[in-house]
mmCIF file of C-alpha atoms in Angstrom:
data_model
loop_
_atom_site.group_PDB
_atom_site.id
_atom_site.type_symbol
_atom_site.label_atom_id
_atom_site.label_comp_id
_atom_site.label_asym_id
_atom_site.label_seq_id
_atom_site.Cartn_x
_atom_site.Cartn_y
_atom_site.Cartn_z
ATOM 1 C CA MET N 1 0.071 -0.214 0.034
ATOM 2 C CA LEU N 2 0.959 3.721 -0.294
ATOM 3 C CA ARG N 3 1.389 5.413 2.954
ATOM 4 C CA VAL N 4 0.939 9.025 3.031
ATOM 5 C CA GLY N 5 1.437 11.232 6.027
ATOM 6 C CA LEU N 6 -0.956 14.455 6.429
ATOM 7 C CA THR N 7 -0.296 16.934 8.756
ATOM 8 C CA GLY N 8 -0.551 20.645 9.480
ATOM 9 C CA GLY N 9 -1.049 22.935 12.437
ATOM 10 C CA ILE N 10 -4.266 22.761 14.548
ATOM 11 C CA GLY N 11 -6.970 24.752 12.512
ATOM 12 C CA SER N 12 -5.109 24.285 9.281
ATOM 13 C CA GLY N 13 -7.636 22.298 7.761
ATOM 14 C CA LYS N 14 -6.434 18.597 7.667
ATOM 15 C CA SER N 15 -9.779 17.039 8.132
ATOM 16 C CA THR N 16 -10.954 19.154 5.005
ATOM 17 C CA VAL N 17 -8.116 17.823 2.823
ATOM 18 C CA ALA N 18 -8.584 14.402 4.377
ATOM 19 C CA LYS N 19 -12.541 14.516 3.478
ATOM 20 C CA LEU N 20 -11.414 15.340 -0.360
ATOM 21 C CA LEU N 21 -9.112 12.610 -0.584
ATOM 22 C CA VAL N 22 -11.647 10.009 1.010
ATOM 23 C CA GLU N 23 -14.072 11.184 -1.783
ATOM 24 C CA ARG N 24 -11.618 10.195 -4.403
ATOM 25 C CA GLY N 25 -11.019 6.785 -2.630
ATOM 26 C CA ALA N 26 -8.177 7.264 0.020
ATOM 27 C CA VAL N 27 -8.352 5.094 3.333
ATOM 28 C CA VAL N 28 -7.725 7.788 5.819
ATOM 29 C CA ILE N 29 -6.788 6.822 9.484
ATOM 30 C CA ASP N 30 -7.332 9.817 11.766
ATOM 31 C CA ALA N 31 -5.113 10.036 14.651
ATOM 32 C CA ASP N 32 -7.203 12.250 16.440
ATOM 33 C CA LYS N 33 -10.032 9.735 16.321
ATOM 34 C CA LEU N 34 -7.529 6.942 17.589
ATOM 35 C CA ALA N 35 -6.742 9.309 20.542
ATOM 36 C CA ARG N 36 -10.227 9.705 21.364
ATOM 37 C CA GLU N 37 -10.465 5.735 21.346
ATOM 38 C CA VAL N 38 -7.917 4.896 23.553
ATOM 39 C CA LEU N 39 -9.213 7.345 26.174
ATOM 40 C CA GLU N 40 -12.898 5.883 26.053
ATOM 41 C CA PRO N 41 -14.551 5.247 29.337
ATOM 42 C CA GLY N 42 -13.227 1.848 30.791
ATOM 43 C CA THR N 43 -10.026 1.866 28.871
ATOM 44 C CA GLU N 44 -6.609 1.695 30.687
ATOM 45 C CA GLY N 45 -5.451 4.658 28.790
ATOM 46 C CA LEU N 46 -8.197 6.839 30.677
ATOM 47 C CA ALA N 47 -7.370 5.292 33.885
ATOM 48 C CA GLU N 48 -3.856 6.297 33.519
ATOM 49 C CA VAL N 49 -4.832 9.833 32.711
ATOM 50 C CA VAL N 50 -6.931 10.288 35.906
ATOM 51 C CA ARG N 51 -3.942 8.792 37.806
ATOM 52 C CA ALA N 52 -1.450 11.641 36.238
ATOM 53 C CA PHE N 53 -3.846 14.617 35.980
ATOM 54 C CA GLY N 54 -6.571 13.931 38.559
ATOM 55 C CA ALA N 55 -10.294 12.945 38.718
ATOM 56 C CA ASP N 56 -11.309 16.623 37.779
ATOM 57 C CA VAL N 57 -10.573 15.747 34.018
ATOM 58 C CA LEU N 58 -13.694 13.628 33.991
ATOM 59 C CA ASN N 59 -17.273 14.597 33.261
ATOM 60 C CA ALA N 60 -19.897 13.468 35.567
ATOM 61 C CA ASP N 61 -20.705 10.484 33.699
ATOM 62 C CA GLY N 62 -17.276 9.113 33.886
ATOM 63 C CA SER N 63 -16.179 10.112 29.979
ATOM 64 C CA LEU N 64 -13.103 12.356 29.363
ATOM 65 C CA ASP N 65 -13.557 16.101 30.022
ATOM 66 C CA ARG N 66 -11.218 16.962 27.144
ATOM 67 C CA ALA N 67 -11.283 20.945 27.767
ATOM 68 C CA ALA N 68 -10.128 20.392 31.410
ATOM 69 C CA LEU N 69 -7.476 17.689 30.193
ATOM 70 C CA ALA N 70 -6.303 20.301 27.562
ATOM 71 C CA ALA N 71 -5.751 22.931 30.158
ATOM 72 C CA LYS N 72 -3.869 20.929 32.132
ATOM 73 C CA ALA N 73 -1.742 18.813 29.302
ATOM 74 C CA PHE N 74 -0.978 22.179 27.440
ATOM 75 C CA ALA N 75 -0.149 24.341 30.395
ATOM 76 C CA SER N 76 3.699 23.263 30.621
ATOM 77 C CA GLU N 77 6.050 21.136 28.287
ATOM 78 C CA GLU N 78 6.415 18.471 31.084
ATOM 79 C CA ALA N 79 2.725 17.915 31.504
ATOM 80 C CA ARG N 80 2.347 17.618 27.497
ATOM 81 C CA GLN N 81 4.913 15.094 27.374
ATOM 82 C CA THR N 82 3.125 13.041 30.379
ATOM 83 C CA LEU N 83 0.113 13.129 28.175
ATOM 84 C CA ASN N 84 1.833 11.799 25.061
ATOM 85 C CA GLY N 85 3.620 9.116 26.824
ATOM 86 C CA ILE N 86 0.409 7.576 27.971
ATOM 87 C CA THR N 87 -1.496 8.025 24.590
ATOM 88 C CA HIS N 88 1.319 7.655 21.957
ATOM 89 C CA PRO N 89 2.151 4.034 22.407
ATOM 90 C CA ARG N 90 -1.574 3.047 22.359
ATOM 91 C CA ILE N 91 -2.333 5.135 19.343
ATOM 92 C CA GLY N 92 0.713 3.550 17.613
ATOM 93 C CA ALA N 93 -0.516 0.146 18.238
ATOM 94 C CA LEU N 94 -4.169 0.822 16.795
ATOM 95 C CA THR N 95 -2.550 2.628 14.009
ATOM 96 C CA GLY N 96 -0.579 -0.530 12.872
ATOM 97 C CA GLN N 97 -3.800 -2.478 13.533
ATOM 98 C CA ARG N 98 -5.737 -0.195 11.112
ATOM 99 C CA MET N 99 -3.000 0.001 8.313
ATOM 100 C CA ALA N 100 -2.744 -3.751 8.562
ATOM 101 C CA GLU N 101 -6.381 -4.059 7.787
ATOM 102 C CA ALA N 102 -6.423 -1.828 4.812
ATOM 103 C CA PRO N 103 -6.172 -3.493 1.123
ATOM 104 C CA GLU N 104 -2.943 -4.135 -0.380
ATOM 105 C CA ASP N 105 -3.862 -1.562 -3.113
ATOM 106 C CA ALA N 106 -4.912 1.239 -0.829
ATOM 107 C CA ILE N 107 -3.683 4.717 -0.553
ATOM 108 C CA VAL N 108 -3.566 5.096 3.092
ATOM 109 C CA VAL N 109 -3.615 8.513 4.359
ATOM 110 C CA HIS N 110 -2.555 8.881 7.858
ATOM 111 C CA ASP N 111 -4.058 12.191 9.381
ATOM 112 C CA ILE N 112 -1.266 13.041 12.233
ATOM 113 C CA PRO N 113 -1.073 16.407 13.323
ATOM 114 C CA LEU N 114 2.431 15.454 15.432
ATOM 115 C CA LEU N 115 3.935 14.090 12.374
ATOM 116 C CA VAL N 116 6.680 16.596 12.648
ATOM 117 C CA GLU N 117 7.074 16.739 16.466
ATOM 118 C CA ARG N 118 7.661 12.782 16.568
ATOM 119 C CA ASP N 119 9.907 12.693 13.536
ATOM 120 C CA MET N 120 7.945 10.398 11.833
ATOM 121 C CA ALA N 121 8.369 11.756 8.086
ATOM 122 C CA ALA N 122 10.692 9.273 6.690
ATOM 123 C CA VAL N 123 8.248 6.541 7.407
ATOM 124 C CA TYR N 124 5.931 7.683 4.685
ATOM 125 C CA HIS N 125 6.001 7.379 1.233
ATOM 126 C CA LEU N 126 4.857 11.044 0.704
ATOM 127 C CA VAL N 127 4.149 13.700 3.367
ATOM 128 C CA ILE N 128 1.157 16.564 2.724
ATOM 129 C CA VAL N 129 1.327 19.678 4.958
ATOM 130 C CA VAL N 130 -1.770 21.528 5.081
ATOM 131 C CA TYR N 131 -0.785 25.258 5.841
ATOM 132 C CA ALA N 132 -2.694 28.209 7.261
ATOM 133 C CA ASP N 133 -1.417 31.339 8.686
ATOM 134 C CA ALA N 134 -1.469 31.298 12.564
ATOM 135 C CA GLY N 135 -3.811 34.109 12.686
ATOM 136 C CA THR N 136 -6.557 32.208 10.374
ATOM 137 C CA ARG N 137 -5.930 29.278 12.640
ATOM 138 C CA LEU N 138 -6.601 31.036 15.873
ATOM 139 C CA GLU N 139 -9.953 32.353 14.394
ATOM 140 C CA ARG N 140 -10.922 29.018 13.255
ATOM 141 C CA LEU N 141 -10.132 27.690 16.739
ATOM 142 C CA VAL N 142 -12.328 30.258 18.755
ATOM 143 C CA THR N 143 -14.911 30.793 16.370
ATOM 144 C CA SER N 144 -15.803 27.204 14.855
ATOM 145 C CA ARG N 145 -14.486 24.897 17.802
ATOM 146 C CA GLY N 146 -15.619 27.307 20.583
ATOM 147 C CA MET N 147 -12.141 27.009 22.046
ATOM 148 C CA GLY N 148 -10.775 29.622 24.723
ATOM 149 C CA ARG N 149 -8.487 32.100 22.944
ATOM 150 C CA GLN N 150 -5.740 31.359 25.469
ATOM 151 C CA ASP N 151 -6.119 27.677 25.006
ATOM 152 C CA ALA N 152 -6.000 27.979 21.396
ATOM 153 C CA GLU N 153 -2.921 30.147 21.507
ATOM 154 C CA ASN N 154 -1.070 27.476 23.898
ATOM 155 C CA ARG N 155 -2.009 24.827 21.500
ATOM 156 C CA ILE N 156 -0.786 26.682 18.570
ATOM 157 C CA ALA N 157 2.326 27.564 20.330
ATOM 158 C CA ALA N 158 3.206 23.587 21.453
ATOM 159 C CA GLN N 159 3.331 22.410 17.942
ATOM 160 C CA ALA N 160 5.909 22.509 15.514
ATOM 161 C CA THR N 161 6.725 25.952 13.656
ATOM 162 C CA ASP N 162 5.695 26.283 9.767
ATOM 163 C CA GLU N 163 9.552 26.211 8.988
ATOM 164 C CA GLN N 164 9.671 22.499 10.562
ATOM 165 C CA ARG N 165 6.719 21.418 8.747
ATOM 166 C CA ARG N 166 8.132 22.987 5.536
ATOM 167 C CA ALA N 167 11.097 20.945 5.775
ATOM 168 C CA VAL N 168 9.154 17.821 5.856
ATOM 169 C CA ALA N 169 6.534 18.617 3.257
ATOM 170 C CA ASP N 170 6.727 17.025 0.011
ATOM 171 C CA VAL N 171 3.365 18.547 -0.886
ATOM 172 C CA TRP N 172 2.334 22.004 0.829
ATOM 173 C CA LEU N 173 -1.153 22.819 0.316
ATOM 174 C CA ASP N 174 -2.410 26.379 1.506
ATOM 175 C CA ASN N 175 -5.658 26.337 2.879
ATOM 176 C CA THR N 176 -5.678 29.776 4.329
ATOM 177 C CA GLY N 177 -8.301 30.944 1.979
ATOM 178 C CA GLU N 178 -9.869 28.618 -0.720
ATOM 179 C CA VAL N 179 -10.038 25.106 -0.103
ATOM 180 C CA PRO N 180 -7.067 23.585 -2.382
ATOM 181 C CA ASP N 181 -7.691 21.395 -5.287
ATOM 182 C CA VAL N 182 -6.444 18.178 -4.809
ATOM 183 C CA SER N 183 -7.327 16.656 -8.291
ATOM 184 C CA ALA N 184 -3.523 16.596 -9.535
ATOM 185 C CA LEU N 185 -2.187 15.351 -6.035
ATOM 186 C CA TRP N 186 -4.722 12.380 -6.308
ATOM 187 C CA ASP N 187 -3.567 11.452 -9.700
ATOM 188 C CA ARG N 188 0.184 11.583 -8.309
ATOM 189 C CA LEU N 189 -0.867 9.196 -5.512
ATOM 190 C CA VAL N 190 -2.752 6.970 -7.627
ATOM 191 C CA GLY N 191 0.253 6.612 -10.170
ATOM 192 C CA PHE N 192 2.503 6.201 -7.179
ATOM 193 C CA GLU N 193 0.672 3.311 -5.487
ATOM 194 C CA LYS N 194 0.626 1.309 -8.570
ATOM 195 C CA ASN N 195 4.120 1.907 -9.346
ATOM 196 C CA VAL N 196 5.072 0.722 -5.644
ATOM 197 C CA ARG N 197 2.620 -2.360 -6.004
ATOM 198 C CA THR N 198 4.100 -3.305 -9.360
ATOM 199 C CA ALA N 199 7.431 -2.591 -8.664
ATOM 200 C CA SER N 200 7.791 -0.024 -11.416
ATOM 201 C CA TYR N 201 9.708 3.114 -11.570
ATOM 202 C CA ALA N 202 8.527 6.701 -12.639
ATOM 203 C CA SER N 203 9.318 7.401 -16.373
ATOM 204 C CA GLY N 204 9.668 10.305 -18.514
ATOM 205 C CA SER N 205 12.402 12.095 -20.379
ATOM 206 C CA PRO N 206 13.411 14.944 -18.214
ATOM 207 C CA VAL N 207 14.952 18.214 -19.511
ATOM 208 C CA VAL N 208 17.759 20.271 -18.387
ATOM 209 C CA VAL N 209 16.161 23.250 -16.121
ATOM 210 C CA PRO N 210 17.735 26.187 -14.219
ATOM 211 C CA TYR N 211 18.972 25.054 -10.735
ATOM 212 C CA ASP N 212 16.215 24.591 -8.098
ATOM 213 C CA ASP N 213 17.142 26.104 -4.870
ATOM 214 C CA THR N 214 14.612 23.411 -3.142
ATOM 215 C CA TRP N 215 16.482 20.436 -4.373
ATOM 216 C CA PRO N 216 18.708 20.461 -1.079
ATOM 217 C CA ALA N 217 15.763 20.474 0.942
ATOM 218 C CA GLN N 218 14.100 17.622 -1.226
ATOM 219 C CA ALA N 219 16.940 15.371 -1.281
ATOM 220 C CA GLN N 220 17.353 15.562 2.274
ATOM 221 C CA ARG N 221 13.820 14.401 2.851
ATOM 222 C CA ILE N 222 14.397 11.435 0.315
ATOM 223 C CA ALA N 223 18.081 10.638 1.637
ATOM 224 C CA ARG N 224 16.141 9.919 4.952
ATOM 225 C CA ARG N 225 13.557 7.720 3.514
ATOM 226 C CA ILE N 226 16.397 5.588 1.810
ATOM 227 C CA SER N 227 18.477 5.375 4.715
ATOM 228 C CA LEU N 228 15.509 4.282 6.736
ATOM 229 C CA ALA N 229 14.574 1.639 4.515
ATOM 230 C CA ALA N 230 18.066 0.615 4.143
ATOM 231 C CA GLY N 231 18.825 0.010 7.927
ATOM 232 C CA GLY N 232 20.590 3.321 8.639
ATOM 233 C CA ARG N 233 23.123 3.119 5.966
ATOM 234 C CA HIS N 234 24.969 5.726 4.369
ATOM 235 C CA VAL N 235 23.460 7.875 1.662
ATOM 236 C CA GLU N 236 25.016 10.715 -0.435
ATOM 237 C CA HIS N 237 23.111 13.164 -2.849
ATOM 238 C CA ILE N 238 25.087 13.222 -6.038
ATOM 239 C CA GLY N 239 24.886 14.396 -9.453
ATOM 240 C CA SER N 240 23.926 17.647 -11.124
ATOM 241 C CA THR N 241 21.276 18.740 -8.768
ATOM 242 C CA SER N 242 23.528 18.405 -5.794
ATOM 243 C CA VAL N 243 25.772 21.320 -7.290
ATOM 244 C CA PRO N 244 24.377 24.607 -6.184
ATOM 245 C CA GLY N 245 23.847 26.748 -9.072
ATOM 246 C CA LEU N 246 24.140 24.204 -11.654
ATOM 247 C CA ALA N 247 21.608 23.785 -14.336
ATOM 248 C CA ALA N 248 20.453 19.991 -14.282
ATOM 249 C CA LYS N 249 17.713 17.458 -15.236
ATOM 250 C CA ASP N 250 15.169 17.608 -12.550
ATOM 251 C CA VAL N 251 16.205 14.001 -11.432
ATOM 252 C CA LEU N 252 17.640 13.501 -7.995
ATOM 253 C CA ASP N 253 20.520 11.166 -7.867
ATOM 254 C CA PHE N 254 21.961 9.332 -4.830
ATOM 255 C CA GLN N 255 24.363 6.695 -3.832
ATOM 256 C CA LEU N 256 23.713 4.090 -1.180
ATOM 257 C CA ALA N 257 26.652 2.594 0.541
ATOM 258 C CA VAL N 258 26.802 -1.262 0.654
ATOM 259 C CA ASP N 259 29.566 -3.769 1.536
ATOM 260 C CA ASP N 260 29.396 -5.758 -1.615
ATOM 261 C CA MET N 261 26.867 -6.687 -4.395
ATOM 262 C CA ASP N 262 25.401 -9.178 -2.460
ATOM 263 C CA SER N 263 24.264 -6.796 0.432
ATOM 264 C CA ALA N 264 23.103 -4.595 -2.182
ATOM 265 C CA ASP N 265 20.739 -7.497 -3.791
ATOM 266 C CA SER N 266 19.609 -8.099 0.058
ATOM 267 C CA LEU N 267 18.241 -4.392 0.266
ATOM 268 C CA ARG N 268 16.172 -4.892 -3.066
ATOM 269 C CA GLU N 269 12.746 -5.612 -1.563
ATOM 270 C CA ALA N 270 13.036 -3.130 1.263
ATOM 271 C CA LEU N 271 13.960 -0.417 -1.022
ATOM 272 C CA GLY N 272 11.016 -1.357 -3.603
ATOM 273 C CA GLN N 273 8.594 -1.493 -0.496
ATOM 274 C CA ALA N 274 9.783 1.992 0.465
ATOM 275 C CA GLY N 275 9.225 3.410 -3.236
ATOM 276 C CA PHE N 276 12.513 2.767 -4.923
ATOM 277 C CA PRO N 277 11.994 -0.375 -7.156
ATOM 278 C CA TYR N 278 14.894 -2.069 -8.564
ATOM 279 C CA VAL N 279 16.113 -1.501 -12.298
ATOM 280 C CA GLY N 280 19.022 -3.596 -12.623
ATOM 281 C CA PRO N 281 22.797 -4.553 -12.491
ATOM 282 C CA TYR N 282 24.928 -2.034 -14.124
ATOM 283 C CA VAL N 283 28.615 -1.210 -14.525
ATOM 284 C CA ASP N 284 29.209 2.457 -14.404
ATOM 285 C CA THR N 285 31.518 3.998 -17.414
ATOM 286 C CA PRO N 286 34.953 3.305 -16.078
ATOM 287 C CA ARG N 287 36.891 6.575 -15.436
ATOM 288 C CA GLY N 288 40.037 4.720 -14.401
ATOM 289 C CA GLU N 289 40.994 1.542 -12.450
ATOM 290 C CA GLY N 290 38.940 -0.073 -9.987
ATOM 291 C CA ASP N 291 35.463 -1.566 -9.098
ATOM 292 C CA TRP N 292 32.707 0.237 -11.211
ATOM 293 C CA SER N 293 29.988 -2.295 -10.572
ATOM 294 C CA LYS N 294 26.485 -1.142 -9.180
ATOM 295 C CA ARG N 295 22.842 -1.808 -8.556
ATOM 296 C CA LEU N 296 20.349 0.621 -9.580
ATOM 297 C CA HIS N 297 16.984 1.680 -8.417
ATOM 298 C CA ALA N 298 14.701 4.450 -9.416
ATOM 299 C CA GLY N 299 12.021 6.208 -7.700
ATOM 300 C CA ALA N 300 8.112 5.202 -8.326
ATOM 301 C CA ASP N 301 6.908 8.756 -7.356
ATOM 302 C CA PRO N 302 5.621 10.330 -10.669
ATOM 303 C CA GLY N 303 6.143 13.696 -9.118
ATOM 304 C CA ARG N 304 9.555 13.184 -8.081
ATOM 305 C CA ARG N 305 12.131 11.601 -10.487
ATOM 306 C CA VAL N 306 14.912 9.807 -8.534
ATOM 307 C CA ASN N 307 18.004 7.414 -9.329
ATOM 308 C CA LEU N 308 19.237 5.331 -6.637
ATOM 309 C CA HIS N 309 22.982 3.729 -7.140
ATOM 310 C CA LEU N 310 23.973 1.035 -4.974
ATOM 311 C CA ARG N 311 27.710 1.423 -4.768
ATOM 312 C CA VAL N 312 30.394 -0.107 -2.378
ATOM 313 C CA GLU N 313 31.457 2.728 -0.516
ATOM 314 C CA GLY N 314 35.156 3.918 -1.162
ATOM 315 C CA ALA N 315 34.997 2.004 -4.636
ATOM 316 C CA ALA N 316 36.420 3.631 -7.896
ATOM 317 C CA ASN N 317 32.480 4.672 -8.880
ATOM 318 C CA TRP N 318 31.858 5.916 -5.543
ATOM 319 C CA ARG N 319 34.859 8.048 -5.387
ATOM 320 C CA TRP N 320 34.388 9.487 -8.938
ATOM 321 C CA ALA N 321 30.691 10.371 -8.245
ATOM 322 C CA THR N 322 31.794 12.426 -5.160
ATOM 323 C CA GLY N 323 34.731 13.730 -6.699
ATOM 324 C CA PHE N 324 33.188 15.034 -9.603
ATOM 325 C CA ARG N 325 30.441 16.527 -7.315
ATOM 326 C CA ASP N 326 32.791 18.494 -5.214
ATOM 327 C CA TRP N 327 35.119 19.473 -8.079
ATOM 328 C CA LEU N 328 32.043 21.246 -9.719
ATOM 329 C CA ARG N 329 31.177 22.713 -6.274
ATOM 330 C CA SER N 330 34.335 24.109 -5.970
ATOM 331 C CA ASP N 331 35.277 25.361 -9.554
ATOM 332 C CA ALA N 332 32.731 28.173 -10.879
ATOM 333 C CA ALA N 333 34.372 27.927 -14.510
ATOM 334 C CA ALA N 334 34.064 24.182 -14.996
ATOM 335 C CA ARG N 335 30.525 24.547 -13.295
ATOM 336 C CA GLU N 336 29.656 27.337 -15.935
ATOM 337 C CA GLU N 337 31.292 25.060 -18.758
ATOM 338 C CA TYR N 338 29.292 22.291 -17.768
ATOM 339 C CA ALA N 339 26.156 23.771 -17.644
ATOM 340 C CA ALA N 340 26.565 25.519 -21.020
ATOM 341 C CA LEU N 341 27.362 22.193 -22.424
ATOM 342 C CA LYS N 342 24.331 20.489 -20.734
ATOM 343 C CA LEU N 343 21.701 23.007 -21.904
ATOM 344 C CA GLU N 344 23.193 23.069 -25.536
ATOM 345 C CA LEU N 345 22.972 19.418 -25.715
ATOM 346 C CA SER N 346 19.499 19.030 -24.052
ATOM 347 C CA GLU N 347 18.220 21.517 -26.840
ATOM 348 C CA ARG N 348 20.086 19.593 -29.492
ATOM 349 C CA PHE N 349 18.468 16.017 -28.509
ATOM 350 C CA ALA N 350 15.088 17.466 -27.370
ATOM 351 C CA ALA N 351 13.476 14.551 -29.138
ATOM 352 C CA ASP N 352 15.931 11.888 -27.527
ATOM 353 C CA ALA N 353 13.386 9.938 -25.565
ATOM 354 C CA ASP N 354 15.839 7.601 -23.884
ATOM 355 C CA GLY N 355 18.730 9.844 -23.295
ATOM 356 C CA PHE N 356 21.322 7.846 -25.109
ATOM 357 C CA ALA N 357 22.027 10.351 -27.448
ATOM 358 C CA TYR N 358 22.434 13.111 -24.999
ATOM 359 C CA GLY N 359 24.709 10.970 -22.929
ATOM 360 C CA GLU N 360 27.078 9.997 -25.914
ATOM 361 C CA ALA N 361 27.376 13.452 -26.655
ATOM 362 C CA LYS N 362 28.374 14.595 -23.488
ATOM 363 C CA GLU N 363 30.933 11.668 -23.050
ATOM 364 C CA PRO N 364 34.123 13.701 -24.626
ATOM 365 C CA TRP N 365 33.750 16.326 -21.960
ATOM 366 C CA MET N 366 33.248 13.535 -19.182
ATOM 367 C CA VAL N 367 36.534 11.998 -20.357
ATOM 368 C CA ALA N 368 38.533 15.084 -20.504
ATOM 369 C CA ALA N 369 37.055 15.920 -17.079
ATOM 370 C CA ALA N 370 38.295 12.817 -15.366
ATOM 371 C CA ALA N 371 41.809 14.146 -15.605
ATOM 372 C CA ARG N 372 40.578 17.442 -13.802
ATOM 373 C CA VAL N 373 38.621 15.679 -11.325
ATOM 374 C CA GLU N 374 41.969 13.854 -10.519
ATOM 375 C CA ALA N 375 43.897 16.822 -10.230
ATOM 376 C CA TYR N 376 41.413 18.417 -7.807
ATOM 377 C CA ARG N 377 41.404 15.446 -5.845
ATOM 378 C CA GLY N 378 45.254 15.527 -5.442
ATOM 379 C CA GLY N 379 45.136 19.070 -4.595
ATOM 380 C CA GLN N 380 42.616 18.129 -1.707
ATOM 381 C CA ALA N 381 44.996 15.366 -0.669
ATOM 382 C CA SER N 382 47.941 17.638 -0.149
#
C-alpha cells in the first residue's frame, strides 16, 4: 500500500483535505479519532490519565472532559510530555492495526497532527502538509470550535513551526483561503501506489532546467527515507542536482553505501517497498581502474524523479561520483562550462526519448573532465 502522512497545525484544515481524499478513494486513518478511542470510558488509557492529571478531568458520567485535560496538559511542556507518554504508544498500536486491515492496493492517508514533532516523516512514501497562517488558525479555533483564546494560543505554540513543517513537506497545500484543489495530487498518489505495487519506476524524459534551490531540501527528505529503508546505511546526494547553481535535469541522484553487491541485492525488497524499485545490475562507465559495478534503483513517485545507485563505499565509482560533485562545487568556471554544455545538448537532443544520444554526446567532455577531477582530488589530499 501507499503510506501518506497528512499533517498541519491545529486549525489548518487537515480534516477538510482528508475528506477530499476520501471522496476520491483514500483510506484515512485519523490520529485524533484514535486518540479518542484510547481514552474512552473503561480503557486503561483513561485510567492512567486520571492517575496522572486527577479525577477533575472527568465528566460526571465518567467520560473524559477534554477541555479540562487540555487546560492541564498544554499548560507546560512536562505535562504535555506526560500525556503523550500515555497516549502515543496506544495510538501507535491502533494505527498499525488499522493499516494492516487496509487493502493491499490502498492509498492510506494517515492524518497525524504531530508527524513533525514525533520525527515520523521518513516512514511515509509522501508527506502532505496543510498550511494556514497562525491568525487564520486561531480564528477558526475560537469561532468554529468554541475554544478559549488562551487555550487555542497554547495549543498552537506547543506544535511545530511552519518552517519545521515545510522541511518535511513533499506537498504543501495552502488552506488559508480557498479550499485547495487536490485533483493533481490524487493523480500523483494513484500513479505512485501503482508503481510501488507493481515494482515500477516513474518514467519520462526530463529536460535540463535552471538550478532549483529547493533541490537540497527535497534530497534531504528522500535520503532519510532511503537510509531508513536500508537500515541506516550512508546515503550521498550526488549528480548535477547536488551542485548549487548548476543547471540540471530535474532528477535527484543518490548513492547508497553497501559492503558488496550481495548486500546490495539483499536490500532490493526493502527499497522497493519504500518506493525505490529495482532497475537492474549495471557497470558505470569506467573513469580509471577499480570496481565500477553497481545496482540501480529508481523512484516510483511520478511527481519526483529519483535515481538510486547502490555502490560499495570507497570503490572507484563511489569516489568518482563524490569527486566529480565536489570538483564542480569548488570550480565556478568548470561549473559554468558544464552547464552550458548540458543546456546546448538538451536542446539539440530534445527528441531523444531514452537519453542515450544526449549521454553519448556528453561523453568526450566527461572523459576530459576525469583528469581535472583527479587533479582536484590530488590538491585536496595534499
